């Protein structure tokens, strides 16, 4: 039988260390909704999402009650909308339909207002990208992502240039709420088909009709475990993280199995990412500081993060039958109290964050930058992140928020899980000539493995 | 789901086991195993229970146990056995 100390350990993780299942995300294919006119398309999308996901929220709540561990977010990801509207246009109408579905079902977000343009852009995809600011302004729960590069394809610099402008426009259109539209927009390299986390979730075309993907969390649990091994060498640190990651992931595995069975959906993957929230005791930065860096952003941060990220994967992989998604430590600045504090002190800078993205998931995430940052600078930021992802064969992303009307030292406030972020300085040296060239950065030599 | 773990934690006093097992009996729930100790001056007990013949559903049983816990001044929770097996057994 289960031992008393095991029951107490599990329940303490929840009550004192914020252990939770961060998200149960149902991926739904909408390819069979494609129609000749946008109204029929929207009707079919609405009917399909409701039929598949109507029980998502109650089932998750039931599972959470039975196991005694909260499931924080219930989400839906769908087939990239650019594919659905290729013939009809009217993508914003689809976004509004998705938003309505989210409200009816009671989920937190719907992801998939997306396009995959890593190698080239069709005309309908270009038009789709230009609708993103309007779609993110007219909806509350719809999230958008665009894949502009991959290790196999290289980097589509025309799309990179365009996305700089799309981000700026989105910021302007949501200026009255600290440009929050940009918090729902991610630009990827090597985007994955089964990511359960927002804002980058979409349901890839190679996926089954209806799939459950689960994202676990638990930075606080890892931090507490590391407090028990103060001063021990780094092998002990890594082993401690592995053991705790195993336990955390087992929770996700159980939830995914139960949710997929009860919802009659396929079990997709467990995403092993450590995802922070702005509350105290739920911070990835604090783990790095517990390992021994005084303040996150100082030298040693990248090495500590590498150790953490690798150990989480090693512990988690054995705990789950299918691991996927992004699977690594997240470093969203506005959602992590340690990152917020360090950025406010001027210790955590964009350059260090960029280095950190080379060894963890996922990229420059939830970073508030001055509102007057040019679209060229944002595009160049995206290009640099893509280069890291494409060359290192990993996912990278950019979710920056050029906060309209605010400058370095101000604070952007988004609320809820999105938190708040000090505006951090940007190197404004002009990359305009580079961005204006357009074209495609060729795939790296190791893309040719065959 | 049929098996669950009932955990009871609080200041030790007379009759805790009697009251909890009495309620479980009324609800048609069989107690299969009990483990009890005093940890850091707190009465700590876990029970493995079988809900297959329970008169009420899982959440309703949880609520009844919680109410009883408030009445006698201890914290009572019931959780699926699966979560502990998942986390603590390979």
XYZ file of C-alpha atoms in Angstrom:
540
model
C 0.000 0.000 0.000
C 0.931 3.617 -0.445
C 2.890 4.982 2.522
C 1.831 7.922 4.703
C 4.915 9.947 3.795
C 4.173 9.513 0.089
C 0.661 10.886 0.510
C 1.974 13.807 2.534
C 4.734 14.518 -0.001
C 2.255 14.672 -2.883
C -0.197 16.884 -1.041
C 2.544 19.222 0.170
C 3.671 19.675 -3.427
C 0.197 20.969 -4.220
C -0.521 23.035 -1.114
C 2.904 24.583 -0.525
C 4.806 24.310 -3.818
C 2.181 25.081 -6.464
C 2.275 21.714 -8.205
C -0.378 21.734 -10.864
C -1.167 20.498 -14.318
C -0.693 23.675 -16.300
C -2.867 22.774 -19.227
C -4.961 20.092 -20.814
C -5.143 21.070 -24.454
C -7.463 19.354 -26.888
C -6.162 19.444 -30.443
C -8.941 19.311 -33.017
C -8.499 18.891 -36.753
C -10.678 21.290 -38.705
C -9.589 20.117 -42.146
C -12.975 18.470 -42.693
C -14.671 21.839 -42.135
C -13.206 23.444 -45.268
C -15.968 24.930 -47.429
C -16.522 27.091 -50.500
C -17.805 30.022 -48.481
C -16.681 31.405 -45.158
C -20.085 31.261 -43.452
C -20.409 27.527 -44.039
C -16.791 27.130 -42.902
C -17.512 28.972 -39.649
C -20.678 26.980 -39.016
C -18.853 23.698 -39.488
C -15.959 24.842 -37.280
C -18.373 25.833 -34.521
C -20.241 22.537 -34.686
C -17.106 20.420 -34.737
C -15.395 22.195 -31.839
C -18.519 22.088 -29.693
C -19.122 18.413 -30.446
C -15.561 17.414 -29.584
C -14.816 19.733 -26.671
C -18.133 20.359 -24.922
C -17.109 18.119 -22.013
C -13.475 19.230 -21.843
C -13.904 21.583 -18.885
C -16.191 19.381 -16.711
C -14.043 16.292 -17.354
C -10.878 18.159 -16.354
C -12.561 19.492 -13.238
C -13.714 16.002 -12.305
C -10.217 14.561 -12.762
C -8.696 17.409 -10.737
C -11.153 16.736 -7.898
C -10.416 13.016 -7.915
C -6.627 13.298 -7.853
C -6.492 16.412 -5.709
C -4.251 18.318 -8.094
C -5.480 21.447 -9.890
C -5.684 21.582 -13.681
C -5.145 25.286 -14.242
C -5.977 25.763 -17.916
C -8.236 24.004 -20.357
C -7.435 24.909 -23.945
C -8.121 24.037 -27.542
C -5.741 24.024 -30.475
C -6.935 23.786 -34.048
C -5.594 23.254 -37.561
C -3.729 26.373 -38.760
C -6.502 28.721 -39.858
C -4.540 29.911 -42.908
C -5.090 26.452 -44.409
C -8.825 26.557 -43.745
C -9.352 29.944 -45.362
C -7.026 29.432 -48.324
C -9.993 29.357 -50.691
C -12.505 31.609 -48.981
C -10.535 34.298 -47.157
C -12.463 35.800 -44.241
C -9.997 34.571 -41.632
C -11.091 37.169 -39.057
C -14.583 35.671 -39.123
C -13.038 32.329 -38.288
C -11.157 33.952 -35.393
C -14.429 35.342 -34.067
C -16.017 31.904 -34.387
C -13.137 30.364 -32.420
C -13.545 33.019 -29.732
C -17.256 32.263 -29.488
C -16.538 28.539 -29.174
C -14.037 29.253 -26.382
C -16.665 31.211 -24.461
C -19.351 28.579 -24.968
C -17.123 25.738 -23.796
C -15.411 27.730 -21.057
C -11.811 27.160 -22.135
C -9.089 29.716 -21.447
C -7.572 30.014 -24.917
C -7.883 28.709 -28.450
C -4.655 28.428 -30.431
C -4.241 27.974 -34.143
C -4.734 31.338 -35.807
C -1.563 30.266 -37.495
C 0.383 29.971 -40.707
C 3.347 27.812 -41.669
C 5.490 29.853 -44.041
C 8.991 28.621 -43.203
C 9.989 28.133 -46.822
C 7.677 30.346 -48.815
C 4.459 32.281 -48.665
C 1.452 31.933 -50.936
C -0.615 35.018 -51.624
C -3.400 33.780 -49.353
C -0.868 33.251 -46.565
C 0.480 36.790 -46.988
C -3.058 38.116 -46.746
C -3.666 35.922 -43.729
C -0.639 37.312 -41.882
C -1.953 40.818 -42.466
C -5.248 39.887 -40.727
C -3.515 38.897 -37.481
C -3.641 42.349 -35.801
C -7.369 42.679 -36.473
C -8.077 39.112 -35.353
C -6.183 39.595 -32.079
C -7.971 42.896 -31.459
C -11.465 41.581 -32.132
C -11.077 38.441 -30.023
C -10.079 37.780 -26.429
C -9.088 34.139 -26.323
C -7.669 33.441 -29.756
C -3.908 32.981 -30.027
C -1.815 33.279 -33.148
C 1.486 31.805 -34.241
C 3.526 31.890 -37.417
C 6.360 29.556 -38.297
C 8.943 31.443 -40.343
C 11.903 29.076 -40.315
C 12.959 25.460 -39.935
C 16.138 23.430 -39.947
C 14.965 21.707 -43.128
C 13.835 24.841 -44.958
C 16.021 27.679 -43.688
C 14.538 31.061 -42.774
C 11.902 32.824 -44.845
C 13.153 36.390 -44.448
C 10.199 37.852 -46.360
C 7.933 36.442 -43.666
C 10.331 37.634 -40.948
C 10.181 41.169 -42.370
C 6.411 41.054 -42.543
C 6.035 39.741 -38.986
C 7.971 42.710 -37.594
C 5.283 44.925 -39.088
C 2.461 42.632 -37.926
C 3.741 42.779 -34.340
C 3.961 46.573 -34.463
C 0.469 46.866 -35.902
C -0.933 44.484 -33.268
C 0.720 46.581 -30.550
C -0.816 49.760 -31.941
C -4.300 48.263 -32.259
C -4.262 47.092 -28.632
C -2.430 50.158 -27.310
C -5.026 50.965 -24.656
C -4.308 47.677 -22.845
C -0.497 47.825 -22.915
C -0.416 46.226 -26.382
C -1.670 42.933 -24.985
C -2.456 41.645 -28.477
C 1.247 40.886 -28.873
C 1.093 38.577 -25.837
C -1.119 36.326 -27.957
C 1.235 36.228 -30.955
C 4.337 34.061 -31.368
C 6.784 33.848 -34.250
C 8.476 30.446 -34.420
C 11.319 28.571 -35.975
C 10.849 24.786 -35.934
C 7.312 25.048 -34.557
C 5.912 21.749 -33.291
C 2.550 20.211 -34.168
C 1.592 19.098 -30.671
C 2.458 21.990 -28.379
C -0.168 22.340 -25.624
C 1.073 25.738 -24.434
C -0.140 29.129 -25.580
C 0.228 31.312 -27.423
C 1.971 28.914 -29.813
C -0.359 25.913 -29.841
C -1.821 24.689 -33.115
C -2.996 21.271 -34.253
C -0.605 20.045 -36.925
C -1.865 18.523 -40.153
C -0.136 15.237 -39.377
C -2.134 14.810 -36.182
C -5.192 12.623 -35.523
C -8.705 14.074 -35.502
C -8.910 14.800 -31.778
C -5.946 14.605 -29.441
C -5.240 15.412 -25.794
C -1.871 17.028 -25.049
C -0.927 17.881 -21.490
C 1.526 20.413 -20.136
C 2.749 19.844 -16.598
C 4.428 22.383 -14.381
C 6.080 22.636 -11.017
C 9.015 25.051 -10.734
C 8.190 25.440 -7.039
C 8.501 21.698 -6.463
C 11.930 21.639 -8.125
C 13.085 24.655 -6.106
C 11.979 23.047 -2.834
C 13.739 19.778 -3.722
C 16.953 21.692 -4.438
C 16.756 23.455 -1.079
C 17.282 20.001 0.463
C 20.677 19.597 -1.269
C 22.298 22.950 -0.503
C 26.022 22.900 -1.230
C 25.944 19.459 -2.875
C 27.812 19.102 -6.162
C 26.101 19.585 -9.510
C 25.709 15.885 -10.215
C 23.561 15.693 -7.098
C 21.635 18.752 -8.310
C 20.950 17.101 -11.664
C 19.899 13.824 -10.043
C 17.551 15.672 -7.679
C 15.893 17.489 -10.582
C 15.532 14.224 -12.519
C 13.763 12.479 -9.658
C 11.335 15.313 -9.084
C 10.714 15.749 -12.822
C 9.785 12.075 -12.964
C 7.142 12.540 -10.276
C 5.740 15.713 -11.801
C 5.519 14.123 -15.219
C 3.721 11.078 -13.855
C 0.923 13.399 -12.776
C 0.658 14.696 -16.328
C 0.733 11.196 -17.762
C -2.127 10.108 -15.512
C -4.190 13.188 -16.338
C -3.567 12.735 -20.073
C -4.582 9.069 -19.955
C -7.731 9.767 -17.987
C -8.733 12.845 -19.983
C -8.230 11.160 -23.358
C -10.176 8.091 -22.246
C -13.091 10.080 -20.848
C -13.200 12.478 -23.796
C -12.848 9.755 -26.399
C -9.738 11.394 -27.839
C -6.252 10.118 -28.660
C -3.530 10.572 -26.060
C -1.040 12.815 -27.803
C 1.944 13.875 -25.722
C 3.108 15.184 -22.383
C 5.008 18.437 -22.628
C 7.727 18.399 -19.976
C 8.192 22.139 -19.793
C 8.635 23.795 -16.426
C 6.218 26.686 -16.781
C 6.362 29.503 -14.239
C 3.566 31.831 -13.119
C 3.929 35.286 -11.588
C 3.096 34.048 -8.071
C 5.778 33.580 -5.446
C 7.191 30.063 -5.320
C 6.429 29.237 -8.966
C 9.510 30.635 -10.664
C 12.131 29.100 -12.971
C 14.467 31.989 -12.134
C 14.390 30.993 -8.472
C 15.550 27.468 -9.376
C 18.581 28.896 -11.172
C 19.245 31.110 -8.156
C 18.886 28.102 -5.849
C 21.501 26.282 -7.936
C 23.819 29.165 -7.175
C 23.508 32.232 -9.417
C 22.886 35.247 -7.197
C 20.438 36.877 -9.598
C 19.149 35.329 -12.794
C 20.844 37.006 -15.745
C 24.297 36.950 -14.184
C 27.111 34.763 -15.512
C 26.396 31.112 -14.838
C 22.716 31.513 -15.681
C 23.017 29.784 -19.055
C 24.936 26.839 -17.615
C 22.462 26.387 -14.755
C 19.580 26.536 -17.192
C 21.249 23.937 -19.422
C 21.622 21.589 -16.469
C 18.025 22.161 -15.387
C 16.555 21.740 -18.844
C 18.447 18.525 -19.522
C 17.657 16.989 -16.137
C 13.939 17.783 -16.488
C 13.910 15.946 -19.811
C 15.855 12.948 -18.521
C 13.525 12.552 -15.553
C 10.383 13.215 -17.538
C 11.037 10.980 -20.524
C 10.900 7.814 -18.451
C 7.693 8.952 -16.788
C 5.667 9.309 -19.963
C 4.894 7.053 -22.890
C 4.917 9.983 -25.325
C 6.904 13.143 -24.768
C 6.574 16.031 -27.181
C 5.541 19.637 -27.493
C 8.255 22.046 -26.481
C 9.535 20.171 -23.419
C 12.050 22.360 -21.655
C 12.132 25.182 -19.143
C 10.150 28.259 -20.135
C 11.594 31.674 -19.509
C 8.700 34.099 -20.065
C 9.913 37.266 -18.406
C 6.549 38.765 -17.406
C 5.287 35.438 -16.025
C 8.164 34.721 -13.656
C 8.634 36.783 -10.511
C 12.396 36.181 -10.430
C 12.786 37.290 -14.046
C 10.601 40.351 -13.454
C 12.721 41.439 -10.496
C 15.990 40.852 -12.290
C 14.866 42.700 -15.428
C 13.686 45.600 -13.274
C 17.158 45.795 -11.685
C 18.735 45.857 -15.140
C 20.576 42.568 -14.566
C 18.562 40.373 -16.930
C 19.048 41.839 -20.388
C 17.899 40.861 -23.851
C 21.359 39.615 -24.795
C 21.427 37.170 -21.870
C 17.885 36.061 -22.599
C 18.935 35.336 -26.167
C 21.792 33.168 -24.924
C 19.376 31.319 -22.637
C 17.096 30.563 -25.563
C 19.903 28.609 -27.219
C 19.633 25.880 -24.616
C 16.027 25.820 -23.448
C 12.538 26.170 -24.755
C 11.393 28.313 -26.173
C 12.652 31.792 -26.986
C 12.398 35.483 -26.262
C 9.125 35.143 -24.428
C 6.810 37.770 -22.952
C 9.393 40.512 -23.087
C 8.134 44.081 -23.004
C 10.225 46.459 -25.108
C 9.893 50.204 -25.775
C 6.924 51.159 -27.941
C 9.114 53.070 -30.374
C 11.167 49.994 -31.331
C 11.050 49.800 -35.132
C 9.581 46.890 -37.052
C 13.006 46.297 -38.617
C 14.596 45.821 -35.196
C 11.819 43.412 -34.216
C 12.283 41.505 -37.481
C 16.014 41.290 -36.875
C 15.338 40.006 -33.363
C 13.147 37.321 -34.923
C 15.853 36.506 -37.472
C 18.447 36.035 -34.722
C 16.163 33.745 -32.739
C 15.335 31.768 -35.873
C 19.030 31.380 -36.591
C 19.579 29.888 -33.133
C 16.703 27.475 -33.652
C 17.506 26.512 -37.227
C 21.201 25.920 -36.621
C 20.689 24.067 -33.328
C 17.775 22.016 -34.633
C 15.446 23.211 -31.869
C 12.324 25.280 -31.501
C 12.834 28.961 -30.858
C 10.319 31.757 -30.795
C 9.787 35.447 -30.298
C 6.918 36.879 -28.299
C 7.909 40.465 -27.650
C 5.539 43.283 -26.815
C 6.513 46.736 -28.089
C 4.308 48.542 -25.579
C 2.785 51.609 -27.211
C 3.552 54.866 -25.439
C 5.922 53.264 -22.934
C 9.675 53.442 -22.675
C 12.547 51.812 -20.831
C 11.907 51.764 -17.080
C 8.093 51.810 -17.416
C 6.058 48.713 -16.552
C 3.540 46.920 -18.773
C 0.711 45.210 -16.918
C -1.165 42.353 -18.583
C -2.850 40.707 -15.595
C -3.511 37.092 -14.677
C -1.049 34.455 -15.786
C 0.485 36.919 -18.265
C 1.788 39.001 -15.367
C 3.640 42.281 -15.723
C 6.944 43.243 -17.230
C 9.404 46.079 -16.888
C 10.188 47.548 -20.313
C 13.754 46.554 -21.054
C 16.157 48.371 -23.353
C 16.713 47.305 -26.940
C 19.809 47.769 -29.075
C 18.397 50.014 -31.782
C 21.282 49.839 -34.260
C 19.503 49.693 -37.596
C 19.252 46.322 -39.320
C 17.108 47.902 -42.075
C 19.407 47.002 -44.973
C 19.567 43.368 -43.847
C 15.793 43.073 -43.471
C 15.137 44.849 -46.787
C 17.105 42.220 -48.705
C 14.344 39.633 -48.246
C 14.644 36.161 -49.707
C 15.543 33.027 -47.828
C 18.462 32.117 -45.593
C 19.384 28.636 -46.839
C 18.942 25.565 -44.665
C 22.086 24.607 -42.739
C 24.352 21.866 -43.973
C 23.060 19.361 -41.408
C 19.558 19.690 -42.749
C 20.801 17.319 -45.470
C 20.913 14.131 -43.477
C 19.497 11.732 -46.043
C -12.366 4.322 -10.467
C -12.807 2.212 -7.367
C -9.836 2.640 -5.032
C -9.022 5.808 -3.157
C -6.817 7.019 -0.348
C -8.453 8.860 2.541
C -5.929 10.939 4.463
C -6.655 12.368 7.892
C -4.314 14.879 9.524
C -4.883 16.911 12.679
C -4.521 17.202 16.431
C -4.914 13.823 18.105
C -8.122 13.216 20.025
C -10.397 10.330 20.901
C -12.598 8.733 18.304
C -11.095 9.959 15.031
C -10.785 6.493 13.520
C -14.226 5.547 14.808
C -15.914 8.615 13.334
C -14.206 8.346 9.926
C -14.727 4.614 9.544
C -18.294 5.025 10.797
C -19.082 7.493 8.031
C -17.419 5.276 5.432
C -19.515 2.357 6.643
C -22.706 4.413 6.306
C -21.733 5.281 2.749
C -21.134 1.638 1.814
C -17.387 2.116 1.457
C -15.072 -0.715 2.468
C -11.802 0.053 4.272
C -9.106 -2.290 2.955
C -6.055 -1.041 4.789
C -5.197 1.508 7.454
C -1.887 3.067 8.377
C -1.651 5.478 11.262
C 1.075 7.300 13.151
C 1.805 10.483 15.080
C 3.999 12.794 13.000
C 5.333 15.994 14.563
C 2.564 15.796 17.182
C -0.100 15.454 14.511
C -2.391 12.482 14.189
C -1.768 11.184 10.671
C -3.723 8.375 9.083
C -4.281 7.042 5.600
C -6.918 4.529 4.613
C -7.130 2.566 1.396
C -10.821 2.375 0.552
C -12.894 0.622 -2.094
C -15.671 2.723 -3.580
C -17.191 0.087 -5.837
C -20.301 -0.220 -3.653
C -20.401 3.389 -2.512
C -23.875 4.901 -2.174
C -22.620 8.280 -3.379
C -20.310 9.433 -6.164
C -16.689 10.387 -5.599
C -17.144 14.122 -5.146
C -20.136 13.716 -2.836
C -18.115 11.368 -0.616
C -15.265 13.917 -0.575
C -17.694 16.584 0.607
C -19.111 14.398 3.387
C -15.605 13.582 4.594
C -14.632 17.233 4.494
C -17.693 18.184 6.542
C -16.909 15.515 9.101
C -13.310 16.765 9.244
C -14.494 20.279 10.105
C -16.793 18.884 12.765
C -14.059 16.951 14.573
C -11.264 19.419 13.842
C -9.040 17.431 11.500
C -8.253 17.732 7.797
C -9.774 14.887 5.768
C -9.191 14.411 2.046
C -9.971 11.637 -0.367
C -7.998 11.212 -3.574
C -7.837 8.548 -6.228
C -5.235 5.936 -5.384
C -3.981 6.305 -8.975
C -2.233 9.609 -8.314
C -0.036 8.183 -5.568
C 0.744 5.005 -7.470
C 1.640 7.099 -10.518
C 3.970 9.394 -8.602
C 5.598 6.983 -6.195
C 5.778 3.628 -8.002
C 7.671 2.815 -11.187
